CSV table of N, CA, C and O and ligand atoms in Angstrom, one decimal:
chain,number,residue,atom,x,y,z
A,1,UNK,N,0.8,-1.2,0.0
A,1,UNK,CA,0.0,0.0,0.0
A,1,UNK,C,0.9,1.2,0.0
A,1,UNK,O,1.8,1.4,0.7
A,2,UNK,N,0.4,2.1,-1.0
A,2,UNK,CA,1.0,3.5,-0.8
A,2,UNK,C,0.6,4.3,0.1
A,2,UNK,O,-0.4,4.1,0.7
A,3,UNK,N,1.6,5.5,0.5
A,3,UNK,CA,1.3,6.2,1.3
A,3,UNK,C,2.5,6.8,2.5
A,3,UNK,O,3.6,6.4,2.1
A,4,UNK,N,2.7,7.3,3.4
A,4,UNK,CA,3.2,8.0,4.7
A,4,UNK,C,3.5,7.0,5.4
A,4,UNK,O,2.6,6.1,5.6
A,5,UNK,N,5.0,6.6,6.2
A,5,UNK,CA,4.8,5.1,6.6
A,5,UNK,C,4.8,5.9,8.3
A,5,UNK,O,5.9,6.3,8.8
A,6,UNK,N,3.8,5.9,8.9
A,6,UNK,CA,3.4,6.3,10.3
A,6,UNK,C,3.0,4.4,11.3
A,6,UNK,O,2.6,3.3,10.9
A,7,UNK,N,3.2,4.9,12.5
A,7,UNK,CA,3.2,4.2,13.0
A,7,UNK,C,2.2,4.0,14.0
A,7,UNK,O,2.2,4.3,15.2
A,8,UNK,N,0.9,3.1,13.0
A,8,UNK,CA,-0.3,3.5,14.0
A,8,UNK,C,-0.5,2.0,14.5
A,8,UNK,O,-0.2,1.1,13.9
A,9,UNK,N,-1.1,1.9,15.7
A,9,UNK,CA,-1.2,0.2,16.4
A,9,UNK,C,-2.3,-0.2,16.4
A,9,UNK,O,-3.1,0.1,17.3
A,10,UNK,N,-2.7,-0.9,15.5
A,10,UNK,CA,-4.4,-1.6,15.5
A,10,UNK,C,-3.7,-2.9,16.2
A,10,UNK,O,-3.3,-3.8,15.4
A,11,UNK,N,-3.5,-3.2,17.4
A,11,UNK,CA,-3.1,-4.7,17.6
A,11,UNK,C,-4.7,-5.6,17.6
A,11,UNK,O,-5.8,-5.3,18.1
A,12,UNK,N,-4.5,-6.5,17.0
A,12,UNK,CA,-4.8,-7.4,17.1
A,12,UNK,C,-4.7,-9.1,17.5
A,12,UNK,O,-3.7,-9.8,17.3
A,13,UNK,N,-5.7,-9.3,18.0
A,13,UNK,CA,-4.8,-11.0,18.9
A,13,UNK,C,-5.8,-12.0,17.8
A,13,UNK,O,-7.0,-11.7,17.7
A,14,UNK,N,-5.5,-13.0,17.2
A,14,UNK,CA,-5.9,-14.2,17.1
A,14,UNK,C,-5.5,-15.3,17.0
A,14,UNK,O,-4.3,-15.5,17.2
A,15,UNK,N,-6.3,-16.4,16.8
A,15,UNK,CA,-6.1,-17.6,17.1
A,15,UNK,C,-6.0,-18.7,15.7
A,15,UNK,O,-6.8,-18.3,14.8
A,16,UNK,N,-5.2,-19.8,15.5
A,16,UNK,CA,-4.9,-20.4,14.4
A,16,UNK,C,-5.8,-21.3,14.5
A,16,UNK,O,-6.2,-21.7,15.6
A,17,UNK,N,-6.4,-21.8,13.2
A,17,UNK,CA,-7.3,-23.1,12.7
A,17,UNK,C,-6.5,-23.4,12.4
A,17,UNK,O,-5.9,-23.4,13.5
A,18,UNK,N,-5.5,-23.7,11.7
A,18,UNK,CA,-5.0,-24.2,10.3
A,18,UNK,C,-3.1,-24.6,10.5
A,18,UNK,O,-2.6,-25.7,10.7
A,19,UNK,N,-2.7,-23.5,10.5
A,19,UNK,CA,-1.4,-23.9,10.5
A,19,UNK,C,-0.7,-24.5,11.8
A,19,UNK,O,-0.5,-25.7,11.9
A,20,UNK,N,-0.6,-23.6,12.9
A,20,UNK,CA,-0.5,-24.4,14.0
A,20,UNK,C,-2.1,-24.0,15.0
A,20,UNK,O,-2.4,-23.1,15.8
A,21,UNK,N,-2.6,-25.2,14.7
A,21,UNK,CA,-4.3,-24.9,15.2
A,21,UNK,C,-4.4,-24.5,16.5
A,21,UNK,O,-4.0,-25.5,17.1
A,22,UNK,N,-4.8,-23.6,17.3
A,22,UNK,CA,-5.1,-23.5,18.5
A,22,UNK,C,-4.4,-23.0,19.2
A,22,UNK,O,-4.7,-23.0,20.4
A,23,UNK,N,-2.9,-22.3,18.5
A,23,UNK,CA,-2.1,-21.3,18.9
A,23,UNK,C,-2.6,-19.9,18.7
A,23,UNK,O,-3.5,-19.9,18.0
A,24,UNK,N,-2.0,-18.7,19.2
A,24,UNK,CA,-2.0,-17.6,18.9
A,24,UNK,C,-1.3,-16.9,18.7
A,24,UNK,O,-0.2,-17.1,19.3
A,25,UNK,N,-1.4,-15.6,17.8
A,25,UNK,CA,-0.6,-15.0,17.5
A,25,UNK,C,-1.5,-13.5,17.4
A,25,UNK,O,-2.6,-13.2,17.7
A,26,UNK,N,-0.5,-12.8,17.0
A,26,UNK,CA,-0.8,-11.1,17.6
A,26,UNK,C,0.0,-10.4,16.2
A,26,UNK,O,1.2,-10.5,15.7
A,27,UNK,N,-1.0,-9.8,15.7
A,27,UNK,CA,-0.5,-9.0,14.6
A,27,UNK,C,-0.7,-7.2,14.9
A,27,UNK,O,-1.3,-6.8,15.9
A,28,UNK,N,0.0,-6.4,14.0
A,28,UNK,CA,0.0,-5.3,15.1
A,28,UNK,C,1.1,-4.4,13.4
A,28,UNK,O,2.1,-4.9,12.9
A,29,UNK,N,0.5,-3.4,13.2
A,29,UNK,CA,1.5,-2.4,12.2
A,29,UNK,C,1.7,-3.2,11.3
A,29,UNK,O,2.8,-3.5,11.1
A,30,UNK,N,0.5,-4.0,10.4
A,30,UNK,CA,0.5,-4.2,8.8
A,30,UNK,C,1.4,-5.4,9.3
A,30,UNK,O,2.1,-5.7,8.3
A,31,UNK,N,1.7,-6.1,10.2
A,31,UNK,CA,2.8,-7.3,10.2
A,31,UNK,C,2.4,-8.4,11.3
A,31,UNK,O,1.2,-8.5,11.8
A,32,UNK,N,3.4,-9.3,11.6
A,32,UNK,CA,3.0,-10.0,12.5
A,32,UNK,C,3.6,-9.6,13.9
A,32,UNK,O,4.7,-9.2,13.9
A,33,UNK,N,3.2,-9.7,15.0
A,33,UNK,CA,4.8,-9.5,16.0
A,33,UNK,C,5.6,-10.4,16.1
A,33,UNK,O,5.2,-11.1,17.0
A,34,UNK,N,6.4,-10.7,15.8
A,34,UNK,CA,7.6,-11.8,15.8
A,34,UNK,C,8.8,-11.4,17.2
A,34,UNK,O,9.0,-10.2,17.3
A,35,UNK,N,9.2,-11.8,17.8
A,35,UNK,CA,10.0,-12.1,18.7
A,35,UNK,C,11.2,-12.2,18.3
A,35,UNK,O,11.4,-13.1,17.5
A,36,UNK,N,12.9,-11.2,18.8
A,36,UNK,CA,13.7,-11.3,17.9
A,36,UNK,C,14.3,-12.6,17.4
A,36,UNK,O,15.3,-12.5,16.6
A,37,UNK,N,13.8,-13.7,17.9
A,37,UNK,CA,14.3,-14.8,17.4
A,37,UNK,C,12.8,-15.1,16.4
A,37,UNK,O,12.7,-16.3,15.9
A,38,UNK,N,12.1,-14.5,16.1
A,38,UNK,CA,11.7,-14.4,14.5
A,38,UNK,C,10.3,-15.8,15.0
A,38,UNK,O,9.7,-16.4,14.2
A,39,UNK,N,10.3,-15.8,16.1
A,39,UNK,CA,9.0,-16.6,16.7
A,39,UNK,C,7.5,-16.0,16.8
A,39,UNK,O,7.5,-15.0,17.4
A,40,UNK,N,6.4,-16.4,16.4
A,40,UNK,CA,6.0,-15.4,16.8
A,40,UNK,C,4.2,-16.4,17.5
A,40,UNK,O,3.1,-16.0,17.7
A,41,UNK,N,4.5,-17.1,17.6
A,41,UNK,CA,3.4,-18.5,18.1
A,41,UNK,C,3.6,-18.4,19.7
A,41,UNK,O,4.7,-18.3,20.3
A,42,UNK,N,2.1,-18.3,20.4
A,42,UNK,CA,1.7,-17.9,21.6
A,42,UNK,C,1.0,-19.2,22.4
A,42,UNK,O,0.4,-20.0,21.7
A,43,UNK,N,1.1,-19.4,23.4
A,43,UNK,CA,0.3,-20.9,23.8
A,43,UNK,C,-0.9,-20.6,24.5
A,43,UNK,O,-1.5,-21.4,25.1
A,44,UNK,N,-1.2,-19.0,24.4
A,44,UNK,CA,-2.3,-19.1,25.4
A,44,UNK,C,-2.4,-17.5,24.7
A,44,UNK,O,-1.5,-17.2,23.9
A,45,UNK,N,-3.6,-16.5,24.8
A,45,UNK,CA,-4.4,-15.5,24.9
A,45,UNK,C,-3.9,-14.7,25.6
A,45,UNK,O,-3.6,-13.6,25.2
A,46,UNK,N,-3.5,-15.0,27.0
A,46,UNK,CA,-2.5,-14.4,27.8
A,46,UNK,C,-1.2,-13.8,26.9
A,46,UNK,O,-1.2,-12.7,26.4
A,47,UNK,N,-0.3,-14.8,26.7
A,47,UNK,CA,0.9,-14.8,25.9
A,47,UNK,C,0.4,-13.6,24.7
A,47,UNK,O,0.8,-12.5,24.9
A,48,UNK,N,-0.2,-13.7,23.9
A,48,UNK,CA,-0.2,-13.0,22.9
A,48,UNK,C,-0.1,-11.8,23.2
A,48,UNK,O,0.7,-11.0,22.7
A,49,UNK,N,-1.7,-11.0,24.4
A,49,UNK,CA,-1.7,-9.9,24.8
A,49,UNK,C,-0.2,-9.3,25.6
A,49,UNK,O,-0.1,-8.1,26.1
A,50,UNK,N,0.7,-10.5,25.5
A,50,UNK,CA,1.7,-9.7,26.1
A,50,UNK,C,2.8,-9.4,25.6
A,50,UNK,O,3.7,-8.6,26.0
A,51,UNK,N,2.7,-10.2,24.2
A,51,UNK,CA,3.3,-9.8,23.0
A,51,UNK,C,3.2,-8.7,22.5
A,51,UNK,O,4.1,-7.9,22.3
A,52,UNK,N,1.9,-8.4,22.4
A,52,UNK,CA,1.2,-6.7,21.8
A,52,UNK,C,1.8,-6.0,22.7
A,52,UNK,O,2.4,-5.1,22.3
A,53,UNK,N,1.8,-6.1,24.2
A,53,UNK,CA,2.2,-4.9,25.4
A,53,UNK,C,3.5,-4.9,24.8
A,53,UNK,O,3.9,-3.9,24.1
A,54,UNK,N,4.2,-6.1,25.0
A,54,UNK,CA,5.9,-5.4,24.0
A,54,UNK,C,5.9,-4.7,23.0
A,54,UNK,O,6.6,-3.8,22.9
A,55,UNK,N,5.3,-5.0,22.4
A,55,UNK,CA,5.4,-3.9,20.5
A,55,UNK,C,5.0,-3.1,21.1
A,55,UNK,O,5.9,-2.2,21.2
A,56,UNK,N,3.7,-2.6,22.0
A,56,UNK,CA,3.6,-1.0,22.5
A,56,UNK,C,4.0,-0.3,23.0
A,56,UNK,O,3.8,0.9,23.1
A,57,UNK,N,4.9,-1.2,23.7
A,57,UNK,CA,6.4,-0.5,24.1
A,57,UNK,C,7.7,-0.2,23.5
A,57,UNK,O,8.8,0.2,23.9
A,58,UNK,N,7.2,-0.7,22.4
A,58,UNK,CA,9.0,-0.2,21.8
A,58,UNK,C,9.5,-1.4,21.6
A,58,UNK,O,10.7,-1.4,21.4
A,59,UNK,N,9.0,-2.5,21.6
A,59,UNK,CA,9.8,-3.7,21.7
A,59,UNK,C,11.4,-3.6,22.0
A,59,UNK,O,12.3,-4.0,21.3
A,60,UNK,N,11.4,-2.7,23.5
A,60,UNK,CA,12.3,-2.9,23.6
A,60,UNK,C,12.8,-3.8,25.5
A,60,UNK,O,12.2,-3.8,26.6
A,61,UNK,N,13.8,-4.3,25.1
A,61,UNK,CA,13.9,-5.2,26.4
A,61,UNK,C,13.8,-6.7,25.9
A,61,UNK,O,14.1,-7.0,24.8
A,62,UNK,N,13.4,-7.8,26.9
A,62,UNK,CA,13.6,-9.1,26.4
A,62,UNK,C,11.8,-9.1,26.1
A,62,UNK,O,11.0,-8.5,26.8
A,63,UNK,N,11.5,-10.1,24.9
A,63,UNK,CA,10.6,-10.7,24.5
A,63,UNK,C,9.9,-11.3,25.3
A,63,UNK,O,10.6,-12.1,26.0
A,64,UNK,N,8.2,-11.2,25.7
A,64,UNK,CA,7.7,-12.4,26.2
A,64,UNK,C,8.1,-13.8,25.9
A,64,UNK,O,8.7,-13.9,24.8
A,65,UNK,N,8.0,-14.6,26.6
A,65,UNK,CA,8.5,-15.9,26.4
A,65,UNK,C,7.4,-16.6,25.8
A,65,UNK,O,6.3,-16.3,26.3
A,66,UNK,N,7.4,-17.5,24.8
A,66,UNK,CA,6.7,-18.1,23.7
A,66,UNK,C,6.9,-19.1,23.4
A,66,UNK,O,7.3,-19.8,24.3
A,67,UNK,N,6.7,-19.4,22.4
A,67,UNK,CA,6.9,-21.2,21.8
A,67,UNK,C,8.1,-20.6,20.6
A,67,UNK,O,8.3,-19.6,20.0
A,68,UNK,N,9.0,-22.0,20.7
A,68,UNK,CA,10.3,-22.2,19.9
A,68,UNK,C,9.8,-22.2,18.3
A,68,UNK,O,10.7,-22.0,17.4
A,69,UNK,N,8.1,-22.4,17.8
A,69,UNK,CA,8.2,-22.7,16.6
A,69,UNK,C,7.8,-21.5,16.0
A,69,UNK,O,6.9,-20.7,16.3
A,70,UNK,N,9.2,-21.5,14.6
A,70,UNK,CA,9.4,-20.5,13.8
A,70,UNK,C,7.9,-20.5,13.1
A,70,UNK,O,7.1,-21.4,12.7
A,71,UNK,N,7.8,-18.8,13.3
A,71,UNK,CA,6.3,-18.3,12.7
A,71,UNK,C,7.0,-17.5,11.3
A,71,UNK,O,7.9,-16.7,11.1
A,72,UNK,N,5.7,-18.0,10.2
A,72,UNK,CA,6.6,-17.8,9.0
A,72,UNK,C,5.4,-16.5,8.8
A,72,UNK,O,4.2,-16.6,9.2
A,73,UNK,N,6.0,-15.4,8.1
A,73,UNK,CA,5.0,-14.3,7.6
A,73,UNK,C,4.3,-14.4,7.1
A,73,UNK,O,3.4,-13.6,7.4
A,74,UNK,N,4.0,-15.3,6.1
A,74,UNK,CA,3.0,-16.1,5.3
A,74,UNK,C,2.1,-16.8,5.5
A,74,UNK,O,1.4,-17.5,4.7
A,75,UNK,N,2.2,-16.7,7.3
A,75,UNK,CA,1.4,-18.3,7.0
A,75,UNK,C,0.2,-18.1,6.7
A,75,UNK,O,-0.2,-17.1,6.2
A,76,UNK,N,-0.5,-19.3,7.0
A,76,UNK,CA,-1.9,-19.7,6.4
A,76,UNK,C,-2.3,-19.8,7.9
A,76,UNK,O,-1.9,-20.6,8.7
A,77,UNK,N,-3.5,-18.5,8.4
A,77,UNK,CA,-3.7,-19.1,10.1
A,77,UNK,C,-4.6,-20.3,9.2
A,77,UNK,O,-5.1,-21.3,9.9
B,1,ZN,ZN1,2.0,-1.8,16.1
């Protein structure tokens, strides 16, 4: 999309059918939030909303703790 690249936070939290079913994940600024080890799979609703609190903070400091499996940009929830 064209346009002004500003940095506005619609976070959103949802939950996977499909790829890894029944996990969650948190999207937030046209992306996904990934964790700097590029993770970005939640085991609980909890987890995720605390993913989003990190990106609204600057993602800065250490990452909520998450699940080890690599979340791909693409996926298919
Ligand atoms: Zn954001």
């Amino acid at each position: 999309m064209d346009g002004p690249a500003r940095t506005h936070h619609e976070p959103l939290i949802q939950q996977s059918t499909y790829t890894c079913a029944g996990m969650w994940w948190a999207h937030c600024c046209r992306s996904i939030i990934t964790r700097p080890n590029h993770t970005g799979w939640c085991s609980t609703q909890d987890d995720a909303q605390a993913l989003i609190d990190w990106h609204l903070a600057g993602e800065i400091g250490p990452a909520p703790v998450g699940t080890d499996v690599p979340l791909q940009l693409d996926l298919f929830v």
